[in-house]
mmCIF file of C-alpha atoms in Angstrom:
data_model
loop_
_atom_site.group_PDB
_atom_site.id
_atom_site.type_symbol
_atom_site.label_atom_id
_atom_site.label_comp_id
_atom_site.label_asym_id
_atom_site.label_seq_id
_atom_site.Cartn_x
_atom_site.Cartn_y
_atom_site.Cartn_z
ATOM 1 C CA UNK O 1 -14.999 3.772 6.088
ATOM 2 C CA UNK O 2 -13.296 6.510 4.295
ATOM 3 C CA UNK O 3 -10.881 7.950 6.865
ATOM 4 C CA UNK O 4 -7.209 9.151 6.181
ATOM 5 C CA UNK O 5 -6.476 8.826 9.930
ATOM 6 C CA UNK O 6 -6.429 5.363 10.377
ATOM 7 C CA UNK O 7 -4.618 5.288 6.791
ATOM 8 C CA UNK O 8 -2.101 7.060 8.129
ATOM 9 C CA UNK O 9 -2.190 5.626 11.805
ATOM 10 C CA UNK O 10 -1.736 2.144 9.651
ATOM 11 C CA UNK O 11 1.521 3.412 8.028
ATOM 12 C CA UNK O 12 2.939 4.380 11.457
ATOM 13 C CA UNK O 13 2.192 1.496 13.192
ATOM 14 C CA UNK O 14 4.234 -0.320 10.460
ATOM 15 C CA UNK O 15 7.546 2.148 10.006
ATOM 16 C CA UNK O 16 7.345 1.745 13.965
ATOM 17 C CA UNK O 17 7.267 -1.938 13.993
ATOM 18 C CA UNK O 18 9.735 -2.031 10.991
ATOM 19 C CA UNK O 19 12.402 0.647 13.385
ATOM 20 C CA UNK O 20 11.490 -1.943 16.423
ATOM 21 C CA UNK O 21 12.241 -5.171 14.949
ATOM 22 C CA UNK O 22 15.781 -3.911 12.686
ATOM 23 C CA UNK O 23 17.128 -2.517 16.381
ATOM 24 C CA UNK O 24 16.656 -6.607 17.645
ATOM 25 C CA UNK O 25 18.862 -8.636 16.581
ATOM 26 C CA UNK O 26 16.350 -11.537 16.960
ATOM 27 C CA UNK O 27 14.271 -10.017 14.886
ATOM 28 C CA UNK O 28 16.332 -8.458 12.039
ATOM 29 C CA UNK O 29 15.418 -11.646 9.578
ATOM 30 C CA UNK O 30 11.664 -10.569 10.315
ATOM 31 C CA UNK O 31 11.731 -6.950 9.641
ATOM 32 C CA UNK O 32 11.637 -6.851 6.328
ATOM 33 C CA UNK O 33 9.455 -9.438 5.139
ATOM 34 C CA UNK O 34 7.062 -8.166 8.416
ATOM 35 C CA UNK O 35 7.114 -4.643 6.436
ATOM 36 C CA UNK O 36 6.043 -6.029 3.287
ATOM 37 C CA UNK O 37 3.079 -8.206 4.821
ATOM 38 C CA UNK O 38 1.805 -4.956 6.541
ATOM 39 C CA UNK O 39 1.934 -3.045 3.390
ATOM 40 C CA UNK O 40 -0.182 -6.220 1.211
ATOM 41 C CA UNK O 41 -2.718 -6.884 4.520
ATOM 42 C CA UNK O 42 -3.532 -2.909 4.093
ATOM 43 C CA UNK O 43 -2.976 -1.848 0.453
ATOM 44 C CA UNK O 44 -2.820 -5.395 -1.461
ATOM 45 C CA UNK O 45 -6.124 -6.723 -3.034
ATOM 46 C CA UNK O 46 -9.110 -6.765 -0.787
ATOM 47 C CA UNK O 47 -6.777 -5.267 1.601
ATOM 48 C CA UNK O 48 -7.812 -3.429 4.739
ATOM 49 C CA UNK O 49 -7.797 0.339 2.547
ATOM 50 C CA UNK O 50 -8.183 -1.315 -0.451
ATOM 51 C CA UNK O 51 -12.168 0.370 -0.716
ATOM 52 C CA UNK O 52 -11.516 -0.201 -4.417
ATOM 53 C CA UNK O 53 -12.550 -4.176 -3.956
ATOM 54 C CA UNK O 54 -14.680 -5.973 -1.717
ATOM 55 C CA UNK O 55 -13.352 -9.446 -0.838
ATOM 56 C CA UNK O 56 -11.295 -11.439 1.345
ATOM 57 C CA UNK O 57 -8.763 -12.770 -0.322
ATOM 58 C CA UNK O 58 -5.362 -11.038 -0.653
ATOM 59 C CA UNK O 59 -2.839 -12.862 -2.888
ATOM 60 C CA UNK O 60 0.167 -11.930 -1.716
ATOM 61 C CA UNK O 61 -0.742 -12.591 2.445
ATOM 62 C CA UNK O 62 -2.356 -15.913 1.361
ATOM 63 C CA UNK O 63 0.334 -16.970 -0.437
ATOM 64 C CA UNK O 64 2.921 -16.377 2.730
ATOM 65 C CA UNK O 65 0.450 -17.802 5.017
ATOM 66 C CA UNK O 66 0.304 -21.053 2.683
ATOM 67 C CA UNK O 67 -3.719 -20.917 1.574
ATOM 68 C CA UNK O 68 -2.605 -21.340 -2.183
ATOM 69 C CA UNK O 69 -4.473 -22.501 -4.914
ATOM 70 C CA UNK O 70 -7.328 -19.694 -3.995
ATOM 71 C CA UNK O 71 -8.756 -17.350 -6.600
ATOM 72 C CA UNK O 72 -10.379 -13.847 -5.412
ATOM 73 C CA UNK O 73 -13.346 -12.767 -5.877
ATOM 74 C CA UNK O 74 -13.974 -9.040 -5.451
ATOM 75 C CA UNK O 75 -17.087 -6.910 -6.183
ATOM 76 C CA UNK O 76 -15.262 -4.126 -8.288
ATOM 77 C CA UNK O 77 -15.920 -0.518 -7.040
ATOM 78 C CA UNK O 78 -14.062 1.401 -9.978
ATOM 79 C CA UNK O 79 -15.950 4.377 -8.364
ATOM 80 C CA UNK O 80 -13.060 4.221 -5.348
ATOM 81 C CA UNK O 81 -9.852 3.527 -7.194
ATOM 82 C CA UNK O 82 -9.037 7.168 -6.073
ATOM 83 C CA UNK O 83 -9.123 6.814 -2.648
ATOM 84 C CA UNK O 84 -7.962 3.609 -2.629
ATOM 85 C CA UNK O 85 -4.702 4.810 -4.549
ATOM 86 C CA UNK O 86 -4.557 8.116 -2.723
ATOM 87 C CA UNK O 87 -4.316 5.491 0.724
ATOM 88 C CA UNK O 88 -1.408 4.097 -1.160
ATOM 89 C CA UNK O 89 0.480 7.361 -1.258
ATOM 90 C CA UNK O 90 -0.382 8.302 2.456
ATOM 91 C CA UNK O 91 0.065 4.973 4.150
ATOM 92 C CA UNK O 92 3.693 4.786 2.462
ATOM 93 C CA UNK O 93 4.745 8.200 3.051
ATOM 94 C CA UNK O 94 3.562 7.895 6.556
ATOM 95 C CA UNK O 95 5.535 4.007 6.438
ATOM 96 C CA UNK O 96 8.694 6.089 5.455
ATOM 97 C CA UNK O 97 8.974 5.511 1.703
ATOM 98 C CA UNK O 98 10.397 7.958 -0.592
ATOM 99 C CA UNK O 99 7.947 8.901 -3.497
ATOM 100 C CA UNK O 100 10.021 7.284 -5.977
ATOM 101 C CA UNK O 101 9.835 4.050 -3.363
ATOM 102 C CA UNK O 102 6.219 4.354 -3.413
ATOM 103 C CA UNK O 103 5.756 4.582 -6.706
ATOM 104 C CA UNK O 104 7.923 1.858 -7.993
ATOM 105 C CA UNK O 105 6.443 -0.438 -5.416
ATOM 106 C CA UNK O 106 2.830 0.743 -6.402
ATOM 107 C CA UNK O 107 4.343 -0.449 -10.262
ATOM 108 C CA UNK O 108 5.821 -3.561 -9.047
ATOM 109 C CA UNK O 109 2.568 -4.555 -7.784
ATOM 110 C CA UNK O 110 0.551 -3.584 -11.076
ATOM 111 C CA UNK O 111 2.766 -5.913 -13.227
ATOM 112 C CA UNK O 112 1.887 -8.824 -10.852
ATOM 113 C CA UNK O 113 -1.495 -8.675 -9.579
ATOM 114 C CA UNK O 114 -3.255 -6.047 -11.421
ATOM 115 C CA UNK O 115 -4.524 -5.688 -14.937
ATOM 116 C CA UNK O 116 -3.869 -2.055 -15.157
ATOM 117 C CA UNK O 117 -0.421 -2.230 -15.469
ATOM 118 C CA UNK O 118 0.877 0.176 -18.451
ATOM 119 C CA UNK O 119 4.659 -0.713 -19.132
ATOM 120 C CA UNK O 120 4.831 2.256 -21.591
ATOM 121 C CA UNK O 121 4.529 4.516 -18.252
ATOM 122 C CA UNK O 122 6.608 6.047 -15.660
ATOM 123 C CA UNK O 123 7.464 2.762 -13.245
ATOM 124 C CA UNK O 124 4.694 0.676 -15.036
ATOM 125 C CA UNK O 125 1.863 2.700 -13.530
ATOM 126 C CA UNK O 126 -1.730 4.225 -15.248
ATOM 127 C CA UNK O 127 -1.347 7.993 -15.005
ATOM 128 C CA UNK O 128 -4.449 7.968 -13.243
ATOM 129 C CA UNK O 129 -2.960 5.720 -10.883
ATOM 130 C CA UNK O 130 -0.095 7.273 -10.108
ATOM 131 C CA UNK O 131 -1.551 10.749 -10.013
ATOM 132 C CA UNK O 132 -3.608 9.974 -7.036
ATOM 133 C CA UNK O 133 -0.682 7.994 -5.057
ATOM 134 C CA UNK O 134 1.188 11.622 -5.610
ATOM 135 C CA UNK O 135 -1.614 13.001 -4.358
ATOM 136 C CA UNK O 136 -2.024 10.368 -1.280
ATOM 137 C CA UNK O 137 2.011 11.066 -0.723
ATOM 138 C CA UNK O 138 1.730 15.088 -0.692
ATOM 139 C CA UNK O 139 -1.000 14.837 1.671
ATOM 140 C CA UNK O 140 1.573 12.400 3.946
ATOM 141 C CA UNK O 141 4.263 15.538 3.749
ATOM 142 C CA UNK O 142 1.451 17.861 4.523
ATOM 143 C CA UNK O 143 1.793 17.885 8.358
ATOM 144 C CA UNK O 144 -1.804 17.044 8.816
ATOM 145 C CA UNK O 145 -0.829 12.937 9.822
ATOM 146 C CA UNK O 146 1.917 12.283 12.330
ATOM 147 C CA UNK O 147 4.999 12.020 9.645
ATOM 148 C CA UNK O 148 5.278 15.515 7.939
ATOM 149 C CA UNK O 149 8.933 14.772 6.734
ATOM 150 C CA UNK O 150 9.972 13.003 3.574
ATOM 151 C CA UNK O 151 12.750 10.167 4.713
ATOM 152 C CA UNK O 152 16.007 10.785 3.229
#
């Protein structure tokens, strides 16, 4: 369950498929949008690293796929928000997001979906929060996953 390799395997796969699709033409209008799915379908609510929640539902991939109208159910597991925010930092490191990327995204999605938003913080997030995406990043950087370097 708990394993940083296929977190950062995850984040690979996508910052591969991203570099694949932006070199094809054909699929330049894809890339982007393809990015942001991988990101929700592995870090979003109920997501595949999400350990935080237990559910199916993911707002933001059912609402591209067109299953609207659906409400989530999750058993809470406040005991793995951690983890499931130090996947956030490794999986986007390992995606090739900049820290400040990371973390702006990570506050992005706290003002939407989340009720742990805190707009008196550094890019909307609960220190706790953003502590352990750091934390997931840093460990991205660390050379133990298969992207060491920070992007540009």
């Amino acid at each position: 369950m708990l394993n940083l390799d296929e977190v950062a395997a995850a984040g690979c796969a996508a910052r591969e498929r991203l570099r694949r699709q932006a070199g094809n033409r054909l699929e330049v209008p894809v890339a982007v949008p393809n990015f942001l799915l991988d990101a929700a379908a592995n870090l979003g609510h109920g997501g595949r690293f999400d350990y935080q929640r237990r559910g199916t539902f993911n707002p933001i991939v059912d609402e591209v796929i067109g299953r609207t109208g659906l409400h989530g159910v999750f058993e809470q597991r406040p005991q793995f928000l951690p983890i499931a925010n130090i996947n956030v930092g490794l999986y986007s490191q390992q995606s090739g997001l900049s820290l400040e990327q990371t973390l702006a995204r990570a506050g992005w999605f706290a003002r939407h979906f989340s009720s742990n938003a805190r707009p008196d913080q550094p890019y909307g997030l609960d220190p706790r929060t953003a502590r352990f995406i750091e934390i997931g990043y840093k460990l991205g950087q660390s050379g133990r996953f298969g992207r060491a370097a920070t992007p540009p």
